[in-house]
Each structure stands twice: as structure tokens, then as C-alpha cells.
Coordinates of C-alpha atoms and ligand atoms in Angstrom, one line a residue:
M1 CA 124.4 -15.2 42.2
L2 CA 127.9 -16.7 41.6
A3 CA 130.8 -15.2 39.8
I4 CA 134.1 -16.4 38.5
I5 CA 137.0 -13.9 38.1
G6 CA 139.4 -15.5 35.6
G7 CA 143.1 -14.7 35.9
S8 CA 145.9 -15.2 33.4
G9 CA 145.0 -18.0 30.9
V10 CA 141.3 -18.1 31.9
Y11 CA 139.5 -15.8 29.5
N12 CA 136.7 -18.0 28.3
P13 CA 133.7 -19.4 30.3
S14 CA 133.3 -22.4 28.1
M15 CA 131.2 -24.2 30.7
L16 CA 128.4 -21.6 30.6
E17 CA 125.4 -21.6 28.3
K18 CA 123.3 -18.7 27.0
V19 CA 126.3 -16.4 27.5
K20 CA 125.9 -12.7 26.8
E21 CA 128.0 -9.6 27.6
I22 CA 126.4 -6.9 29.6
K23 CA 127.5 -3.4 30.7
V24 CA 127.4 -2.4 34.3
E25 CA 128.0 1.2 35.4
T26 CA 129.7 1.8 38.7
P27 CA 131.0 5.0 40.4
Y28 CA 134.4 3.8 39.4
G29 CA 133.8 3.2 35.7
M30 CA 132.0 0.6 33.6
I31 CA 132.6 -3.1 33.6
T32 CA 131.5 -5.6 30.9
P33 CA 131.1 -9.0 32.4
L34 CA 129.7 -12.1 30.7
V35 CA 126.5 -13.6 32.1
G36 CA 125.5 -17.2 31.4
E37 CA 124.0 -20.2 33.0
Y38 CA 125.4 -23.4 34.5
Q39 CA 123.0 -26.1 35.3
G40 CA 120.2 -23.6 35.6
R41 CA 122.1 -21.2 37.9
D42 CA 123.1 -17.7 36.8
V43 CA 126.9 -17.3 36.7
V44 CA 128.8 -14.2 35.9
F45 CA 132.3 -14.4 34.4
L46 CA 134.8 -11.5 34.5
P47 CA 138.2 -11.9 33.0
R48 CA 140.4 -9.8 35.3
H49 CA 142.9 -8.8 32.6
G50 CA 140.2 -8.1 29.9
A51 CA 139.0 -10.6 27.3
K52 CA 142.3 -10.3 25.4
H53 CA 144.7 -9.9 28.3
T54 CA 145.3 -6.2 27.8
V55 CA 145.2 -4.9 31.4
P56 CA 148.3 -5.4 33.5
P57 CA 147.9 -6.2 37.3
H58 CA 148.6 -2.7 38.5
R59 CA 146.1 -1.1 36.1
I60 CA 143.1 -3.4 36.9
N61 CA 140.1 -1.4 38.1
Y62 CA 139.5 -3.6 41.2
Q63 CA 137.0 -1.2 42.6
A64 CA 134.8 -1.1 39.5
N65 CA 135.0 -4.9 39.3
L66 CA 133.9 -5.6 42.9
W67 CA 131.4 -2.8 43.0
G68 CA 129.9 -3.9 39.7
L69 CA 129.6 -7.6 40.7
R70 CA 128.0 -6.6 44.0
S71 CA 125.5 -4.3 42.4
M72 CA 124.5 -7.2 40.0
G73 CA 123.6 -9.3 43.1
V74 CA 126.7 -11.5 43.2
E75 CA 127.1 -13.1 46.6
R76 CA 130.0 -15.4 45.9
I77 CA 133.2 -15.2 43.8
I78 CA 135.6 -17.9 42.9
S79 CA 138.8 -16.4 41.4
T80 CA 141.7 -18.0 39.6
T81 CA 145.3 -16.8 39.8
A82 CA 148.5 -17.9 38.2
V83 CA 151.3 -17.8 40.8
G84 CA 155.0 -18.4 41.2
S85 CA 156.0 -20.8 44.1
L86 CA 158.4 -20.2 46.9
N87 CA 157.6 -23.5 48.5
P88 CA 159.3 -26.6 47.2
Q89 CA 156.2 -28.7 48.0
M90 CA 154.1 -26.5 45.7
K91 CA 155.2 -27.4 42.2
P92 CA 154.3 -26.1 38.7
G93 CA 150.9 -27.6 37.8
D94 CA 149.7 -27.8 41.5
F95 CA 146.6 -26.1 42.7
V96 CA 146.5 -24.2 46.0
I97 CA 143.4 -23.1 47.8
I98 CA 145.1 -20.1 49.5
D99 CA 144.1 -19.2 53.1
Q100 CA 146.2 -16.1 53.9
F101 CA 147.9 -13.2 52.1
L102 CA 150.8 -10.8 52.6
D103 CA 150.3 -7.5 51.0
F104 CA 153.3 -5.9 49.2
T105 CA 151.3 -3.8 46.8
K106 CA 152.2 -0.1 46.7
N107 CA 149.9 1.9 44.5
R108 CA 146.3 0.6 44.5
R109 CA 143.0 1.8 45.8
S110 CA 142.2 -1.0 48.2
T111 CA 139.1 0.3 50.1
F112 CA 135.6 1.6 49.4
F113 CA 135.7 3.3 52.8
E114 CA 137.3 6.7 52.4
G115 CA 136.0 8.3 55.6
G116 CA 133.5 11.2 55.5
E117 CA 129.9 10.1 55.7
L118 CA 130.8 6.5 55.5
G119 CA 132.8 6.7 58.7
V120 CA 136.2 5.2 59.5
V121 CA 136.0 1.4 58.9
H122 CA 138.6 -1.2 59.9
V123 CA 137.5 -4.6 58.6
D124 CA 138.6 -7.9 60.1
Y125 CA 140.7 -10.2 57.9
T126 CA 141.4 -13.0 60.3
E127 CA 139.8 -15.3 57.8
P128 CA 140.2 -13.4 54.5
Y129 CA 138.9 -16.2 52.2
C130 CA 135.4 -17.6 52.7
P131 CA 135.6 -20.9 54.6
E132 CA 132.5 -22.3 52.9
L133 CA 133.8 -21.7 49.4
R134 CA 137.2 -23.0 50.3
R135 CA 135.7 -26.2 51.5
V136 CA 133.7 -26.5 48.3
L137 CA 136.8 -26.1 46.2
L138 CA 138.8 -28.6 48.3
E139 CA 136.1 -31.2 48.1
A140 CA 135.7 -30.6 44.3
G141 CA 139.4 -31.1 43.9
R142 CA 139.6 -34.4 45.8
G143 CA 139.5 -37.3 43.4
M144 CA 140.9 -35.2 40.6
E145 CA 144.3 -36.0 39.2
V146 CA 145.9 -32.8 40.4
N147 CA 148.0 -32.0 43.4
L148 CA 145.8 -29.8 45.5
H149 CA 147.1 -28.0 48.6
D150 CA 144.6 -27.0 51.3
R151 CA 146.4 -23.9 52.4
G152 CA 148.9 -21.4 51.2
V153 CA 150.2 -17.8 51.9
Y154 CA 149.9 -15.7 48.8
V155 CA 152.3 -12.8 48.6
C156 CA 150.9 -10.0 46.4
T157 CA 153.4 -7.8 44.7
E158 CA 152.8 -4.6 42.8
G159 CA 154.2 -5.9 39.5
P160 CA 154.1 -5.8 36.6
R161 CA 157.7 -6.9 36.9
F162 CA 158.7 -10.3 38.3
E163 CA 160.6 -10.3 41.6
T164 CA 164.3 -10.4 42.3
P165 CA 165.7 -13.5 44.0
A166 CA 166.5 -11.3 47.0
E167 CA 162.8 -10.4 47.3
I168 CA 161.8 -14.0 47.0
T169 CA 164.2 -15.0 49.8
M170 CA 162.6 -12.2 51.9
F171 CA 159.1 -13.3 51.2
S172 CA 160.0 -16.9 51.9
R173 CA 161.5 -15.9 55.3
L174 CA 158.3 -14.0 56.1
G175 CA 156.2 -17.1 55.6
G176 CA 155.0 -16.7 52.0
D177 CA 154.4 -19.8 49.8
L178 CA 153.3 -18.2 46.6
V179 CA 153.7 -15.0 44.7
G180 CA 151.3 -13.2 42.4
M181 CA 150.2 -9.7 41.4
T182 CA 146.4 -9.6 41.7
N183 CA 144.8 -11.1 44.8
V184 CA 145.1 -7.9 46.7
P185 CA 143.0 -5.8 46.7
E186 CA 140.5 -8.1 45.0
V187 CA 140.0 -10.2 48.2
V188 CA 140.0 -7.1 50.3
L189 CA 137.3 -5.3 48.3
A190 CA 135.1 -8.4 48.0
R191 CA 135.0 -8.7 51.8
E192 CA 134.2 -5.0 52.2
V193 CA 131.0 -5.5 50.1
G194 CA 130.1 -8.7 51.8
I195 CA 130.8 -11.1 49.0
C196 CA 132.2 -14.5 49.8
Y197 CA 135.5 -14.9 48.0
A198 CA 137.9 -17.8 47.5
T199 CA 140.8 -18.3 45.1
V200 CA 142.3 -21.2 43.3
S201 CA 145.9 -20.5 42.6
M202 CA 147.7 -22.5 40.0
V203 CA 151.5 -22.7 40.3
T204 CA 153.0 -21.9 36.9
N205 CA 156.7 -21.6 37.9
F206 CA 159.1 -21.6 40.7
A207 CA 159.8 -18.0 41.7
A208 CA 162.9 -16.0 40.6
G209 CA 166.1 -17.5 42.0
I210 CA 164.4 -20.9 42.7
S211 CA 163.5 -21.4 39.1
A212 CA 166.5 -22.6 36.9
G213 CA 166.5 -19.6 34.6
P214 CA 164.9 -16.3 33.9
L215 CA 161.0 -16.1 34.1
S216 CA 158.7 -15.2 31.2
H217 CA 155.0 -14.4 30.8
E218 CA 154.9 -17.0 28.0
E219 CA 156.1 -19.7 30.4
V220 CA 153.3 -18.8 32.8
L221 CA 150.6 -18.9 30.0
E222 CA 152.0 -22.2 28.7
I223 CA 151.6 -24.0 32.0
M224 CA 148.1 -22.4 32.4
R225 CA 147.2 -23.7 29.0
E226 CA 148.3 -27.2 29.8
N227 CA 146.2 -27.2 33.0
T228 CA 143.1 -25.4 31.7
D229 CA 141.1 -28.6 31.6
H230 CA 141.8 -29.4 35.2
L231 CA 140.9 -25.9 36.2
R232 CA 137.6 -26.0 34.3
T233 CA 136.7 -29.3 35.8
L234 CA 137.4 -28.0 39.3
L235 CA 135.3 -24.9 38.7
M236 CA 132.4 -27.0 37.3
K237 CA 132.4 -29.4 40.2
S238 CA 132.5 -26.5 42.6
L239 CA 129.6 -24.7 40.9
E240 CA 127.6 -27.9 41.2
T241 CA 128.1 -28.2 44.9
I242 CA 127.9 -24.6 46.3
P243 CA 125.0 -24.6 48.7
V244 CA 122.2 -22.3 47.7
E245 CA 122.1 -20.4 51.0
R246 CA 125.3 -18.9 52.6
A247 CA 126.1 -20.3 56.0
C248 CA 129.2 -18.3 56.6
E249 CA 129.7 -14.9 58.1
C250 CA 131.3 -13.1 55.1
K251 CA 128.2 -11.0 54.4
N252 CA 128.5 -9.4 57.9
A253 CA 132.2 -8.5 57.6
V254 CA 131.3 -4.8 57.7
Q255 CA 128.5 -3.8 60.1
G256 CA 125.9 -2.0 58.1
G257 CA 127.9 -2.4 54.9
E258 CA 124.8 -1.8 52.8
R259 CA 125.1 1.9 53.4
L260 CA 127.8 1.9 50.7
F261 CA 125.1 1.2 48.2
S262 CA 122.5 3.6 49.6
K263 CA 124.4 6.8 48.9
Ligands
LIG1 N1 155.7 -13.8 40.2 C1 154.7 -13.0 40.3 N2 153.5 -13.3 39.7 C2 153.5 -14.5 39.0 C3 154.5 -15.4 39.0 C4 155.8 -15.0 39.6 O1 156.8 -15.8 39.6 N3 154.2 -16.5 38.2 C5 152.9 -16.2 37.9 N4 152.4 -15.1 38.3

């Protein structure tokens, strides 16, 4: 099964048919994703900040989200994120299929493996995002009237505040291209439970100190609104072309990872 995790500005799975909300219990709390169909395939939609954007990035229950999706049988996730840009080539309105992250979060539960019976686990993140899903997204974006970048380093901050210009200068020197508040631990937990995960980041603004004036959440949402149609088209084209069987290695990221679910 496929899932879309919608970020800021993406709350509504308008491409899906027969949509219904379901409740999924997890050891971390309940989630209430929407389940529908797209061209005969089951697709789950989960708005990361809640249906009415009420949950800030540092309060999102990432563990419940990923555990819940995995327990529903989700094997692949495409997520969307709004991002600020540190890279002059990546401009507001551009899409970036990110390929690496830098983790500057501070206070999040970012693993399912807490030792004890489950053992001590160190997962490889050489390729954090699923290469097969990234290829699907890139191919879907070709031929569309959007600027699509085939790589990008996502810096994840704790938020919910925006960054200072000094922080942005630091991130830029460290090799960051984009800054956002949600991709970590989402990508990390997805890999721990063997789900393929890829992200479409949409640039909504140049980051603090690069942008001409102060930043606002309204500005972010406004650019997202202007580009929603492009994002929906990209997601639909991707859903149409995802191969039925997985040919990547994401499901084997943790040796014997199924034991998480057999407790
Ligand atoms: N910083 C952090 N997160 C963001 C930004 C930003 O400038 N724009 C959209 N999400």
C-alpha cells in the first residue's frame, strides 16, 4: 500500500476516491488517516500537522504516524514539505527531490529501538531516501512546468521558530540547501520500519537573511497555495507509475526488523 504524508498546505487528498477516515491504534497513541483509492490502488493520506494544521512540527507524533502506517501495511511513503532555501539556484516555487539531510532537531523521539529486548540497533542512512521512489518522482516531474531539482540537502531544525540569519549562514557552510522542521525524524522512523520513503520539498521562501524581509507562516502557505496544482499533478503522475513490487533494499534496512511488530 502507498501513503502520502501531506505537509503545510497539503491537507486534502482531492485525487482520491471513496475516501474514509479510519482510526489506527498504536503503542504511541492513535492516528486517524484517510484511506481512499487512486486508479484502483489503495492510498493512505495523512496530513502531518492535522486536518486543520493544528499540530506544530515539534509536537507531531512521528512515532505514532510511522508505526500506524506500517501496521496498516504501508510499504511506501511520498511526503511533501514546505522549505526555505539557502541555495540561490533553488527558488520559491521550485520542487526539490531531496537526497540527504542534516539533523539539527533537539527534542524528538527519533527511534523505535530503545534497547532492552530489541537490542541495540544502528541503522545505515547512507541512502536515507528510497532510490526507486526518488526516480519515480523525478520522472513524473519531467515535462511538467516546474523547476525540479534532482538533489538537495535538507536541514531539519527543531522549530517552531524560524532561523536566525547566523544559523542560515552556518547551515549553508555545512552544505545545506534547504531548511525545514519536519523531515527528521519522519525519514528516520520510516527506514526503521522498512518503509520506502521519499520527499518532495517545495521552496516557499529564501531563508532568513537571504530573503528580503522578515519571514511569516502566511507567506509559506501562500506560495504553497499557488503551487498546489503542480504538487497534485506530480503526486498523481507518481502514483500512476510506482511499480507494484519493490526492487530497492529499503525493506531490509534493519535486519530482522519485523521483531518490532511481534512484541
Ligand atoms: N525555515 C524553516 N522551515 C520552513 C521555512 C524556513 O524558512 N520555510 C518553510 N518551512
